[in-house]
Amino acid sequence: MPMVHPHSTLVVTINGTGFGIEIVYLSLFLIFSESKKRLRLVAIVVAECIFMVVLALLILTLVHTAKLRSTIVGSICMAGNIMMYAAPLSVMKLVITTRSVEYMPFFLSLFSFLNGVSWTAYALIKFDPFIVTPNGMGTVLGLAQLLLYTTFYRSTKRIMAQKKANVEVGLAEKPDANKNGSQFKGV
Protein backbone atom coordinates (compact mmCIF):
# COMPACT_ATOMS: atom_id res chain seq x y z
CA MET A 1 0.00 0.00 0.00
CA PRO A 2 1.49 3.34 -0.98
CA MET A 3 0.31 4.93 2.27
CA VAL A 4 2.28 2.30 4.20
CA HIS A 5 5.40 2.04 2.06
CA PRO A 6 5.92 4.82 -0.53
CA HIS A 7 7.57 4.11 -3.90
CA SER A 8 6.39 0.50 -4.09
CA THR A 9 4.48 0.68 -7.37
CA LEU A 10 6.06 -2.46 -8.88
CA VAL A 11 5.31 -4.62 -5.83
CA VAL A 12 1.75 -3.24 -5.58
CA THR A 13 1.14 -3.86 -9.30
CA ILE A 14 2.36 -7.46 -9.21
CA ASN A 15 0.53 -8.29 -5.99
CA GLY A 16 -2.62 -6.57 -7.26
CA THR A 17 -2.50 -8.77 -10.37
CA GLY A 18 -1.98 -11.84 -8.19
CA PHE A 19 -4.93 -10.77 -6.06
CA GLY A 20 -7.12 -10.54 -9.17
CA ILE A 21 -6.05 -14.01 -10.31
CA GLU A 22 -6.78 -15.43 -6.85
CA ILE A 23 -10.27 -13.89 -6.97
CA VAL A 24 -10.87 -15.79 -10.23
CA TYR A 25 -9.60 -19.05 -8.65
CA LEU A 26 -11.78 -18.59 -5.58
CA SER A 27 -14.81 -17.76 -7.73
CA LEU A 28 -14.33 -20.94 -9.76
CA PHE A 29 -13.95 -22.94 -6.56
CA LEU A 30 -17.16 -21.43 -5.18
CA ILE A 31 -19.04 -22.25 -8.38
CA PHE A 32 -17.93 -25.88 -8.62
CA SER A 33 -17.49 -27.01 -5.00
CA GLU A 34 -19.98 -28.64 -2.67
CA SER A 35 -21.84 -26.46 -0.18
CA LYS A 36 -19.84 -27.50 2.91
CA LYS A 37 -16.56 -26.49 1.27
CA ARG A 38 -18.16 -23.28 -0.01
CA LEU A 39 -19.18 -22.24 3.49
CA ARG A 40 -15.71 -22.97 4.84
CA LEU A 41 -14.08 -20.89 2.10
CA VAL A 42 -16.47 -17.98 2.64
CA ALA A 43 -15.76 -18.06 6.39
CA ILE A 44 -12.00 -17.98 5.75
CA VAL A 45 -12.26 -15.13 3.24
CA VAL A 46 -14.51 -13.09 5.56
CA ALA A 47 -12.09 -13.63 8.46
CA GLU A 48 -9.16 -12.52 6.28
CA CYS A 49 -11.05 -9.41 5.11
CA ILE A 50 -11.94 -8.46 8.68
CA PHE A 51 -8.30 -8.95 9.72
CA MET A 52 -7.06 -6.75 6.86
CA VAL A 53 -9.58 -3.96 7.55
CA VAL A 54 -8.76 -3.94 11.27
CA LEU A 55 -5.02 -3.98 10.50
CA ALA A 56 -5.31 -1.12 8.00
CA LEU A 57 -7.39 0.99 10.39
CA LEU A 58 -5.03 0.40 13.29
CA ILE A 59 -1.91 1.09 11.24
CA LEU A 60 -3.26 4.22 9.57
CA THR A 61 -4.65 5.73 12.78
CA LEU A 62 -2.10 4.69 15.40
CA VAL A 63 1.21 4.61 13.51
CA HIS A 64 2.33 7.90 12.05
CA THR A 65 5.72 7.19 10.45
CA ALA A 66 6.17 5.40 7.13
CA LYS A 67 9.15 3.45 8.49
CA LEU A 68 7.20 1.96 11.43
CA ARG A 69 4.14 1.28 9.22
CA SER A 70 6.38 -0.50 6.75
CA THR A 71 7.99 -2.55 9.53
CA ILE A 72 4.69 -3.68 11.03
CA VAL A 73 2.89 -4.43 7.76
CA GLY A 74 6.05 -5.93 6.24
CA SER A 75 6.45 -8.32 9.18
CA ILE A 76 2.84 -9.48 8.94
CA CYS A 77 3.08 -9.94 5.16
CA MET A 78 6.39 -11.75 5.57
CA ALA A 79 4.74 -14.23 7.97
CA GLY A 80 1.93 -14.85 5.46
CA ASN A 81 4.41 -15.34 2.63
CA ILE A 82 6.43 -17.83 4.68
CA MET A 83 3.22 -19.77 5.43
CA MET A 84 2.44 -19.88 1.71
CA TYR A 85 5.83 -21.40 0.92
CA ALA A 86 5.64 -23.76 3.92
CA ALA A 87 2.21 -25.13 2.93
CA PRO A 88 3.67 -28.00 0.82
CA LEU A 89 5.68 -29.34 3.79
CA SER A 90 2.91 -31.85 4.61
CA VAL A 91 2.97 -33.07 1.00
CA MET A 92 6.77 -33.32 1.17
CA LYS A 93 6.40 -35.51 4.27
CA LEU A 94 3.90 -37.68 2.38
CA VAL A 95 6.34 -37.99 -0.54
CA ILE A 96 9.11 -39.14 1.80
CA THR A 97 6.79 -41.56 3.62
CA THR A 98 5.26 -43.13 0.50
CA ARG A 99 8.37 -42.73 -1.66
CA SER A 100 6.03 -41.41 -4.38
CA VAL A 101 5.51 -37.95 -5.91
CA GLU A 102 1.95 -38.85 -6.91
CA TYR A 103 0.48 -36.04 -4.78
CA MET A 104 3.14 -33.39 -5.51
CA PRO A 105 2.62 -31.77 -8.92
CA PHE A 106 5.89 -31.07 -10.71
CA PHE A 107 4.88 -27.72 -12.22
CA LEU A 108 3.67 -26.38 -8.87
CA SER A 109 7.07 -27.22 -7.38
CA LEU A 110 8.94 -25.78 -10.36
CA PHE A 111 7.07 -22.49 -10.42
CA SER A 112 7.21 -22.15 -6.65
CA PHE A 113 10.99 -22.40 -6.95
CA LEU A 114 11.13 -19.96 -9.90
CA ASN A 115 8.86 -17.49 -8.07
CA GLY A 116 11.11 -17.61 -5.02
CA VAL A 117 14.23 -17.10 -7.14
CA SER A 118 12.81 -14.13 -9.06
CA TRP A 119 11.50 -12.34 -5.95
CA THR A 120 14.73 -13.02 -4.07
CA ALA A 121 16.73 -11.53 -6.96
CA TYR A 122 14.47 -8.46 -7.04
CA ALA A 123 14.72 -8.02 -3.26
CA LEU A 124 18.52 -8.30 -3.37
CA ILE A 125 18.73 -5.52 -5.98
CA LYS A 126 16.78 -3.06 -3.82
CA PHE A 127 17.56 -4.95 -0.61
CA ASP A 128 14.20 -5.27 1.04
CA PRO A 129 14.39 -7.69 3.99
CA PHE A 130 10.60 -8.13 3.97
CA ILE A 131 10.79 -9.56 0.46
CA VAL A 132 14.15 -11.33 0.55
CA THR A 133 13.52 -13.31 3.77
CA PRO A 134 10.33 -15.21 2.86
CA ASN A 135 11.25 -15.60 -0.80
CA GLY A 136 14.74 -16.83 0.06
CA MET A 137 13.07 -19.45 2.24
CA GLY A 138 10.65 -20.15 -0.61
CA THR A 139 13.57 -20.70 -2.97
CA VAL A 140 15.08 -23.25 -0.58
CA LEU A 141 11.74 -25.02 -0.05
CA GLY A 142 11.03 -25.03 -3.81
CA LEU A 143 14.47 -26.50 -4.46
CA ALA A 144 13.81 -29.16 -1.80
CA GLN A 145 10.56 -30.08 -3.57
CA LEU A 146 12.36 -30.39 -6.90
CA LEU A 147 15.05 -32.57 -5.32
CA LEU A 148 12.36 -34.80 -3.80
CA TYR A 149 10.67 -34.98 -7.17
CA THR A 150 13.86 -36.09 -8.94
CA THR A 151 14.61 -38.56 -6.15
CA PHE A 152 11.22 -40.30 -6.13
CA TYR A 153 9.98 -39.84 -9.71
CA ARG A 154 11.08 -43.27 -10.94
CA SER A 155 9.77 -45.11 -7.90
CA THR A 156 6.43 -43.33 -8.44
CA LYS A 157 6.20 -44.82 -11.94
CA ARG A 158 6.74 -48.30 -10.47
CA ILE A 159 4.22 -47.71 -7.68
CA MET A 160 1.59 -46.40 -10.12
CA ALA A 161 2.12 -49.39 -12.45
CA GLN A 162 1.78 -51.75 -9.47
CA LYS A 163 -1.45 -50.01 -8.34
CA LYS A 164 -2.84 -50.29 -11.86
CA ALA A 165 -1.98 -53.99 -11.97
CA ASN A 166 -3.58 -54.53 -8.55
CA VAL A 167 -6.76 -52.79 -9.70
CA GLU A 168 -6.90 -54.94 -12.83
CA VAL A 169 -6.36 -58.11 -10.78
CA GLY A 170 -8.96 -56.90 -8.28
CA LEU A 171 -11.50 -56.40 -11.07
CA ALA A 172 -10.88 -59.91 -12.38
CA GLU A 173 -11.40 -61.43 -8.92
CA LYS A 174 -14.57 -59.74 -7.67
CA PRO A 175 -16.40 -61.76 -5.01
CA ASP A 176 -19.62 -63.44 -6.16
CA ALA A 177 -21.81 -64.67 -3.32
CA ASN A 178 -24.40 -66.29 -5.65
CA LYS A 179 -22.14 -69.07 -7.00
CA ASN A 180 -22.15 -72.30 -4.94
CA GLY A 181 -20.08 -70.86 -2.10
CA SER A 182 -17.23 -69.77 -4.37
CA GLN A 183 -15.96 -66.28 -3.67
CA PHE A 184 -14.69 -65.58 -7.19
CA LYS A 185 -16.63 -65.02 -10.40
CA GLY A 186 -16.74 -67.96 -12.74
CA VAL A 187 -15.27 -70.43 -10.23
Coordinates of N, CA and C in Angstrom, one line a residue:
M1 N 0.8 -1.2 0.0 CA 0.0 0.0 0.0 C 0.9 1.2 0.0
P2 N 0.7 2.1 -0.9 CA 1.5 3.3 -1.0 C 1.5 4.2 0.3
M3 N 0.3 4.1 1.0 CA 0.3 4.9 2.3 C 1.1 4.3 3.4
V4 N 1.4 3.0 3.2 CA 2.3 2.3 4.2 C 3.7 2.4 3.8
H5 N 4.0 2.1 2.5 CA 5.4 2.0 2.1 C 5.5 2.8 0.7
P6 N 5.9 4.0 0.7 CA 5.9 4.8 -0.5 C 6.9 4.2 -1.5
H7 N 6.7 4.5 -2.8 CA 7.6 4.1 -3.9 C 7.6 2.6 -4.1
S8 N 6.5 2.0 -3.9 CA 6.4 0.5 -4.1 C 5.4 0.1 -5.2
T9 N 5.4 0.9 -6.3 CA 4.5 0.7 -7.4 C 4.6 -0.7 -8.0
L10 N 5.9 -1.2 -8.2 CA 6.1 -2.5 -8.9 C 5.5 -3.6 -8.0
V11 N 5.8 -3.6 -6.7 CA 5.3 -4.6 -5.8 C 3.8 -4.6 -5.7
V12 N 3.2 -3.4 -5.7 CA 1.8 -3.2 -5.6 C 1.1 -3.7 -6.9
T13 N 1.7 -3.4 -8.0 CA 1.1 -3.9 -9.3 C 1.1 -5.4 -9.4
I14 N 2.3 -6.0 -9.1 CA 2.4 -7.5 -9.2 C 1.4 -8.1 -8.2
N15 N 1.4 -7.7 -7.0 CA 0.5 -8.3 -6.0 C -0.9 -8.0 -6.3
G16 N -1.2 -6.9 -6.8 CA -2.6 -6.6 -7.3 C -3.1 -7.5 -8.4
T17 N -2.2 -7.8 -9.3 CA -2.5 -8.8 -10.4 C -2.7 -10.2 -9.8
G18 N -1.8 -10.5 -8.9 CA -2.0 -11.8 -8.2 C -3.3 -11.9 -7.4
F19 N -3.7 -10.8 -6.8 CA -4.9 -10.8 -6.1 C -6.1 -11.0 -7.0
G20 N -6.1 -10.4 -8.2 CA -7.1 -10.5 -9.2 C -7.2 -12.0 -9.6
I21 N -6.1 -12.6 -9.9 CA -6.1 -14.0 -10.3 C -6.6 -14.9 -9.2
E22 N -6.3 -14.6 -8.0 CA -6.8 -15.4 -6.8 C -8.3 -15.3 -6.7
I23 N -8.8 -14.1 -7.0 CA -10.3 -13.9 -7.0 C -10.9 -14.8 -8.0
V24 N -10.3 -14.9 -9.2 CA -10.9 -15.8 -10.2 C -10.8 -17.2 -9.7
Y25 N -9.7 -17.7 -9.2 CA -9.6 -19.1 -8.7 C -10.7 -19.3 -7.6
L26 N -10.8 -18.4 -6.6 CA -11.8 -18.6 -5.6 C -13.2 -18.6 -6.1
S27 N -13.5 -17.8 -7.1 CA -14.8 -17.8 -7.7 C -15.1 -19.1 -8.4
L28 N -14.1 -19.6 -9.1 CA -14.3 -20.9 -9.8 C -14.5 -22.0 -8.7
F29 N -13.8 -22.0 -7.6 CA -14.0 -22.9 -6.6 C -15.4 -22.8 -6.0
L30 N -15.8 -21.6 -5.7 CA -17.2 -21.4 -5.2 C -18.2 -22.0 -6.1
I31 N -18.0 -21.8 -7.4 CA -19.0 -22.3 -8.4 C -19.1 -23.8 -8.4
F32 N -18.0 -24.4 -8.4 CA -17.9 -25.9 -8.6 C -17.8 -26.8 -7.4
S33 N -17.7 -26.2 -6.2 CA -17.5 -27.0 -5.0 C -18.8 -27.3 -4.3
E34 N -18.8 -28.3 -3.4 CA -20.0 -28.6 -2.7 C -20.2 -27.6 -1.6
S35 N -21.4 -27.6 -1.1 CA -21.8 -26.5 -0.2 C -21.0 -26.4 1.1
K36 N -20.6 -27.5 1.7 CA -19.8 -27.5 2.9 C -18.5 -26.8 2.7
K37 N -17.8 -27.1 1.6 CA -16.6 -26.5 1.3 C -16.7 -25.0 0.9
R38 N -17.9 -24.7 0.3 CA -18.2 -23.3 0.0 C -18.3 -22.5 1.3
L39 N -19.0 -23.0 2.2 CA -19.2 -22.2 3.5 C -17.8 -22.0 4.2
R40 N -17.0 -23.1 4.2 CA -15.7 -23.0 4.8 C -14.9 -21.9 4.2
L41 N -14.9 -21.9 2.8 CA -14.1 -20.9 2.1 C -14.6 -19.5 2.4
V42 N -15.9 -19.3 2.4 CA -16.5 -18.0 2.6 C -16.1 -17.5 4.0
A43 N -16.1 -18.4 5.0 CA -15.8 -18.1 6.4 C -14.3 -17.6 6.5
I44 N -13.4 -18.3 5.8 CA -12.0 -18.0 5.8 C -11.8 -16.6 5.1
V45 N -12.4 -16.4 4.0 CA -12.3 -15.1 3.2 C -12.8 -14.0 4.1
V46 N -14.0 -14.2 4.7 CA -14.5 -13.1 5.6 C -13.6 -12.8 6.7
A47 N -13.0 -13.8 7.3 CA -12.1 -13.6 8.5 C -10.9 -12.9 8.0
E48 N -10.3 -13.2 6.8 CA -9.2 -12.5 6.3 C -9.5 -11.1 6.0
C49 N -10.7 -10.8 5.4 CA -11.0 -9.4 5.1 C -11.2 -8.6 6.4
I50 N -11.8 -9.2 7.4 CA -11.9 -8.5 8.7 C -10.6 -8.2 9.3
F51 N -9.7 -9.1 9.2 CA -8.3 -8.9 9.7 C -7.6 -7.8 9.0
M52 N -7.7 -7.8 7.6 CA -7.1 -6.7 6.9 C -7.6 -5.4 7.1
V53 N -9.0 -5.3 7.3 CA -9.6 -4.0 7.5 C -9.1 -3.5 8.9
V54 N -9.2 -4.3 9.9 CA -8.8 -3.9 11.3 C -7.3 -3.5 11.3
L55 N -6.4 -4.3 10.6 CA -5.0 -4.0 10.5 C -4.8 -2.6 9.8
A56 N -5.5 -2.4 8.7 CA -5.3 -1.1 8.0 C -5.8 0.1 8.9
L57 N -6.9 -0.1 9.5 CA -7.4 1.0 10.4 C -6.4 1.3 11.5
L58 N -6.0 0.2 12.2 CA -5.0 0.4 13.3 C -3.7 1.0 12.8
I59 N -3.2 0.6 11.7 CA -1.9 1.1 11.2 C -2.0 2.6 10.8
L60 N -3.1 2.9 10.1 CA -3.3 4.2 9.6 C -3.6 5.2 10.7
T61 N -4.3 4.8 11.7 CA -4.7 5.7 12.8 C -3.6 5.8 13.9
L62 N -3.0 4.7 14.2 CA -2.1 4.7 15.4 C -0.6 4.9 15.1
V63 N -0.2 4.5 13.9 CA 1.2 4.6 13.5 C 1.4 5.8 12.5
H64 N 2.3 6.7 12.8 CA 2.3 7.9 12.0 C 3.6 8.0 11.2
T65 N 4.5 7.1 11.3 CA 5.7 7.2 10.5 C 5.7 6.1 9.4
A66 N 6.1 6.4 8.2 CA 6.2 5.4 7.1 C 7.1 4.2 7.5
K67 N 8.2 4.5 8.2 CA 9.1 3.4 8.5 C 8.5 2.4 9.4
L68 N 7.8 2.9 10.5 CA 7.2 2.0 11.4 C 6.0 1.2 10.8
R69 N 5.2 1.9 10.0 CA 4.1 1.3 9.2 C 4.7 0.2 8.3
S70 N 5.8 0.5 7.6 CA 6.4 -0.5 6.8 C 6.9 -1.7 7.5
T71 N 7.5 -1.5 8.7 CA 8.0 -2.6 9.5 C 6.9 -3.5 10.0
I72 N 5.8 -2.9 10.5 CA 4.7 -3.7 11.0 C 4.0 -4.5 9.9
V73 N 3.6 -3.8 8.9 CA 2.9 -4.4 7.8 C 3.8 -5.4 7.1
G74 N 5.1 -5.0 6.9 CA 6.1 -5.9 6.2 C 6.2 -7.2 7.0
S75 N 6.3 -7.1 8.3 CA 6.5 -8.3 9.2 C 5.3 -9.2 9.1
I76 N 4.1 -8.7 9.1 CA 2.8 -9.5 8.9 C 2.8 -10.1 7.6
C77 N 3.1 -9.4 6.5 CA 3.1 -9.9 5.2 C 4.2 -11.0 5.0
M78 N 5.3 -10.8 5.6 CA 6.4 -11.8 5.6 C 5.9 -13.1 6.2
A79 N 5.2 -13.0 7.3 CA 4.7 -14.2 8.0 C 3.8 -15.0 7.0
G80 N 2.9 -14.2 6.4 CA 1.9 -14.8 5.5 C 2.6 -15.5 4.3
N81 N 3.7 -14.8 3.8 CA 4.4 -15.3 2.6 C 5.2 -16.6 3.0
I82 N 5.7 -16.6 4.2 CA 6.4 -17.8 4.7 C 5.4 -19.0 4.8
M83 N 4.2 -18.7 5.3 CA 3.2 -19.8 5.4 C 2.8 -20.3 4.1
M84 N 2.8 -19.4 3.1 CA 2.4 -19.9 1.7 C 3.5 -20.9 1.2
Y85 N 4.8 -20.5 1.4 CA 5.8 -21.4 0.9 C 5.9 -22.7 1.8
A86 N 5.5 -22.6 3.0 CA 5.6 -23.8 3.9 C 4.5 -24.7 3.8
A87 N 3.4 -24.3 3.1 CA 2.2 -25.1 2.9 C 2.5 -26.5 2.4
P88 N 3.4 -26.7 1.4 CA 3.7 -28.0 0.8 C 4.5 -28.9 1.7
L89 N 4.9 -28.5 2.9 CA 5.7 -29.3 3.8 C 5.0 -30.6 4.1
S90 N 3.6 -30.6 4.3 CA 2.9 -31.8 4.6 C 3.0 -32.8 3.4
V91 N 2.9 -32.2 2.2 CA 3.0 -33.1 1.0 C 4.4 -33.6 0.9
M92 N 5.4 -32.8 1.2 CA 6.8 -33.3 1.2 C 7.0 -34.5 2.1
K93 N 6.3 -34.4 3.3 CA 6.4 -35.5 4.3 C 5.7 -36.8 3.7
L94 N 4.6 -36.6 3.0 CA 3.9 -37.7 2.4 C 4.8 -38.3 1.3
V95 N 5.5 -37.5 0.5 CA 6.3 -38.0 -0.5 C 7.4 -38.8 0.1
I96 N 8.0 -38.4 1.1 CA 9.1 -39.1 1.8 C 8.6 -40.4 2.4
T97 N 7.4 -40.4 3.0 CA 6.8 -41.6 3.6 C 6.4 -42.6 2.6
T98 N 5.7 -42.2 1.5 CA 5.3 -43.1 0.5 C 6.3 -43.4 -0.6
R99 N 7.3 -42.6 -0.6 CA 8.4 -42.7 -1.7 C 7.8 -42.6 -3.1
S100 N 6.8 -41.6 -3.1 CA 6.0 -41.4 -4.4 C 5.7 -39.9 -4.5
V101 N 5.8 -39.4 -5.7 CA 5.5 -38.0 -5.9 C 4.1 -37.8 -6.5
E102 N 3.3 -38.8 -6.3 CA 1.9 -38.9 -6.9 C 1.1 -37.6 -6.5
Y103 N 1.3 -37.1 -5.3 CA 0.5 -36.0 -4.8 C 1.2 -34.7 -4.8
M104 N 2.4 -34.6 -5.4 CA 3.1 -33.4 -5.5 C 3.3 -33.0 -7.0
P105 N 2.5 -32.1 -7.5 CA 2.6 -31.8 -8.9 C 4.0 -31.1 -9.2
F106 N 4.6 -31.6 -10.3 CA 5.9 -31.1 -10.7 C 5.9 -29.6 -11.0
F107 N 4.9 -29.1 -11.8 CA 4.9 -27.7 -12.2 C 4.6 -26.8 -11.1
L108 N 3.9 -27.2 -10.1 CA 3.7 -26.4 -8.9 C 5.0 -26.2 -8.1
S109 N 5.8 -27.3 -8.0 CA 7.1 -27.2 -7.4 C 8.0 -26.4 -8.2
L110 N 8.0 -26.5 -9.5 CA 8.9 -25.8 -10.4 C 8.6 -24.3 -10.3
F111 N 7.4 -23.9 -10.4 CA 7.1 -22.5 -10.4 C 7.1 -21.9 -9.0
S112 N 7.0 -22.7 -8.0 CA 7.2 -22.1 -6.7 C 8.7 -21.8 -6.5
F113 N 9.5 -22.7 -7.0 CA 11.0 -22.4 -6.9 C 11.3 -21.2 -7.8
L114 N 10.8 -21.1 -9.0 CA 11.1 -20.0 -9.9 C 10.6 -18.6 -9.3
N115 N 9.4 -18.7 -8.7 CA 8.9 -17.5 -8.1 C 9.8 -17.0 -6.9
G116 N 10.2 -18.0 -6.1 CA 11.1 -17.6 -5.0 C 12.4 -17.0 -5.5
V117 N 13.0 -17.6 -6.6 CA 14.2 -17.1 -7.1 C 14.0 -15.7 -7.7
S118 N 13.0 -15.5 -8.4 CA 12.8 -14.1 -9.1 C 12.6 -13.0 -8.0
W119 N 11.7 -13.3 -7.0 CA 11.5 -12.3 -6.0 C 12.7 -12.1 -5.1
T120 N 13.5 -13.2 -4.8 CA 14.7 -13.0 -4.1 C 15.7 -12.1 -4.8
A121 N 15.8 -12.4 -6.1 CA 16.7 -11.5 -7.0 C 16.3 -10.1 -6.9
Y122 N 15.0 -9.8 -7.1 CA 14.5 -8.5 -7.0 C 14.8 -7.8 -5.7
A123 N 14.5 -8.6 -4.6 CA 14.7 -8.0 -3.3 C 16.2 -7.8 -3.0
L124 N 17.1 -8.5 -3.6 CA 18.5 -8.3 -3.4 C 19.0 -7.0 -4.1
I125 N 18.4 -6.7 -5.2 CA 18.7 -5.5 -6.0 C 18.4 -4.3 -5.2
K126 N 17.2 -4.2 -4.6 CA 16.8 -3.1 -3.8 C 17.1 -3.3 -2.3
F127 N 17.5 -4.4 -2.0 CA 17.6 -5.0 -0.6 C 16.4 -4.5 0.3
D128 N 15.4 -5.4 0.2 CA 14.2 -5.3 1.0 C 14.1 -6.5 1.9
P129 N 14.4 -6.5 3.2 CA 14.4 -7.7 4.0 C 13.0 -8.3 4.1
F130 N 11.9 -7.6 3.9 CA 10.6 -8.1 4.0 C 10.3 -8.9 2.7
I131 N 11.0 -8.8 1.7 CA 10.8 -9.6 0.5 C 11.8 -10.7 0.4
V132 N 13.1 -10.4 0.7 CA 14.1 -11.3 0.6 C 14.0 -12.5 1.5
T133 N 13.6 -12.2 2.8 CA 13.5 -13.3 3.8 C 12.5 -14.4 3.4
P134 N 11.3 -14.1 3.2 CA 10.3 -15.2 2.9 C 10.6 -15.8 1.5
N135 N 11.0 -15.0 0.5 CA 11.2 -15.6 -0.8 C 12.5 -16.4 -0.9
G136 N 13.5 -16.0 -0.1 CA 14.7 -16.8 0.1 C 14.4 -18.2 0.6
M137 N 13.5 -18.2 1.7 CA 13.1 -19.4 2.2 C 12.2 -20.2 1.2
G138 N 11.4 -19.5 0.4 CA 10.6 -20.1 -0.6 C 11.5 -20.8 -1.7
T139 N 12.6 -20.1 -2.0 CA 13.6 -20.7 -3.0 C 14.1 -22.0 -2.5
V140 N 14.5 -22.0 -1.2 CA 15.1 -23.2 -0.6 C 14.0 -24.4 -0.5
L141 N 12.8 -24.0 -0.1 CA 11.7 -25.0 -0.1 C 11.3 -25.5 -1.4
G142 N 11.3 -24.6 -2.4 CA 11.0 -25.0 -3.8 C 12.1 -26.0 -4.4
L143 N 13.4 -25.6 -4.0 CA 14.5 -26.5 -4.5 C 14.4 -27.9 -3.8
A144 N 14.0 -27.9 -2.5 CA 13.8 -29.2 -1.8 C 12.7 -30.0 -2.5
Q145 N 11.6 -29.4 -2.9 CA 10.6 -30.1 -3.6 C 11.1 -30.7 -4.9
L146 N 11.8 -29.9 -5.6 CA 12.4 -30.4 -6.9 C 13.3 -31.5 -6.7
L147 N 14.1 -31.5 -5.6 CA 15.1 -32.6 -5.3 C 14.3 -33.8 -4.9
L148 N 13.2 -33.7 -4.1 CA 12.4 -34.8 -3.8 C 11.7 -35.4 -5.1
Y149 N 11.3 -34.5 -5.9 CA 10.7 -35.0 -7.2 C 11.7 -35.8 -8.0
T150 N 12.9 -35.3 -8.2 CA 13.9 -36.1 -8.9 C 14.3 -37.4 -8.2
T151 N 14.2 -37.4 -6.9 CA 14.6 -38.6 -6.2 C 13.6 -39.6 -6.3
F152 N 12.3 -39.3 -6.2 CA 11.2 -40.3 -6.1 C 10.4 -40.4 -7.4
Y153 N 10.8 -39.8 -8.5 CA 10.0 -39.8 -9.7 C 9.9 -41.3 -10.3
R154 N 11.1 -41.9 -10.4 CA 11.1 -43.3 -10.9 C 10.3 -44.3 -10.1
S155 N 10.5 -44.2 -8.8 CA 9.8 -45.1 -7.9 C 8.3 -44.9 -8.0
T156 N 7.9 -43.6 -8.3 CA 6.4 -43.3 -8.4 C 5.9 -44.1 -9.7
K157 N 6.6 -44.1 -10.7 CA 6.2 -44.8 -11.9 C 6.0 -46.3 -11.6
R158 N 6.9 -46.9 -10.8 CA 6.7 -48.3 -10.5 C 5.5 -48.5 -9.6
I159 N 5.3 -47.6 -8.6 CA 4.2 -47.7 -7.7 C 2.9 -47.6 -8.4
M160 N 2.8 -46.6 -9.4 CA 1.6 -46.4 -10.1 C 1.3 -47.6 -11.0
A161 N 2.3 -48.2 -11.6 CA 2.1 -49.4 -12.5 C 1.6 -50.6 -11.6
Q162 N 2.2 -50.7 -10.4 CA 1.8 -51.7 -9.5 C 0.3 -51.5 -9.0
K163 N -0.1 -50.3 -8.7 CA -1.4 -50.0 -8.3 C -2.4 -50.4 -9.5
K164 N -2.0 -50.0 -10.7 CA -2.8 -50.3 -11.9 C -3.0 -51.8 -12.0
A165 N -1.9 -52.5 -11.9 CA -2.0 -54.0 -12.0 C -2.9 -54.6 -10.9
N166 N -2.7 -54.1 -9.7 CA -3.6 -54.5 -8.6 C -5.1 -54.3 -8.8
V167 N -5.4 -53.1 -9.4 CA -6.8 -52.8 -9.7 C -7.3 -53.7 -10.8
E168 N -6.5 -54.0 -11.8 CA -6.9 -54.9 -12.8 C -7.1 -56.3 -12.3
V169 N -6.2 -56.8 -11.4 CA -6.4 -58.1 -10.8 C -7.6 -58.1 -9.9
G170 N -7.8 -57.0 -9.2 CA -9.0 -56.9 -8.3 C -10.3 -56.9 -9.1
L171 N -10.3 -56.4 -10.2 CA -11.5 -56.4 -11.1 C -11.8 -57.8 -11.6
A172 N -10.7 -58.6 -11.9 CA -10.9 -59.9 -12.4 C -11.3 -60.9 -11.3
E173 N -11.1 -60.5 -10.0 CA -11.4 -61.4 -8.9 C -12.4 -60.8 -8.0
K174 N -13.5 -60.3 -8.5 CA -14.6 -59.7 -7.7 C -15.3 -60.9 -7.0
P175 N -15.6 -60.7 -5.7 CA -16.4 -61.8 -5.0 C -17.8 -61.9 -5.6
D176 N -18.3 -63.2 -5.7 CA -19.6 -63.4 -6.2 C -20.3 -64.4 -5.2
A177 N -21.2 -63.9 -4.4 CA -21.8 -64.7 -3.3 C -22.9 -65.6 -3.9
N178 N -23.3 -65.5 -5.1 CA -24.4 -66.3 -5.6 C -23.9 -67.6 -6.3
K179 N -22.7 -67.9 -6.3 CA -22.1 -69.1 -7.0 C -21.7 -70.1 -6.0
N180 N -22.5 -71.1 -5.7 CA -22.1 -72.3 -4.9 C -21.0 -72.1 -3.9
G181 N -21.1 -71.1 -3.2 CA -20.1 -70.9 -2.1 C -18.7 -70.3 -2.6
S182 N -18.5 -70.3 -3.9 CA -17.2 -69.8 -4.4 C -17.2 -68.3 -4.2
Q183 N -16.1 -67.7 -3.8 CA -16.0 -66.3 -3.7 C -15.5 -65.5 -4.9
F184 N -15.1 -66.2 -6.0 CA -14.7 -65.6 -7.2 C -15.6 -65.8 -8.3
K185 N -15.8 -64.9 -9.2 CA -16.6 -65.0 -10.4 C -16.1 -66.2 -11.3
G186 N -17.1 -66.9 -11.8 CA -16.7 -68.0 -12.7 C -16.1 -69.2 -12.1
V187 N -15.9 -69.3 -10.8 CA -15.3 -70.4 -10.2 C -16.3 -71.2 -9.5

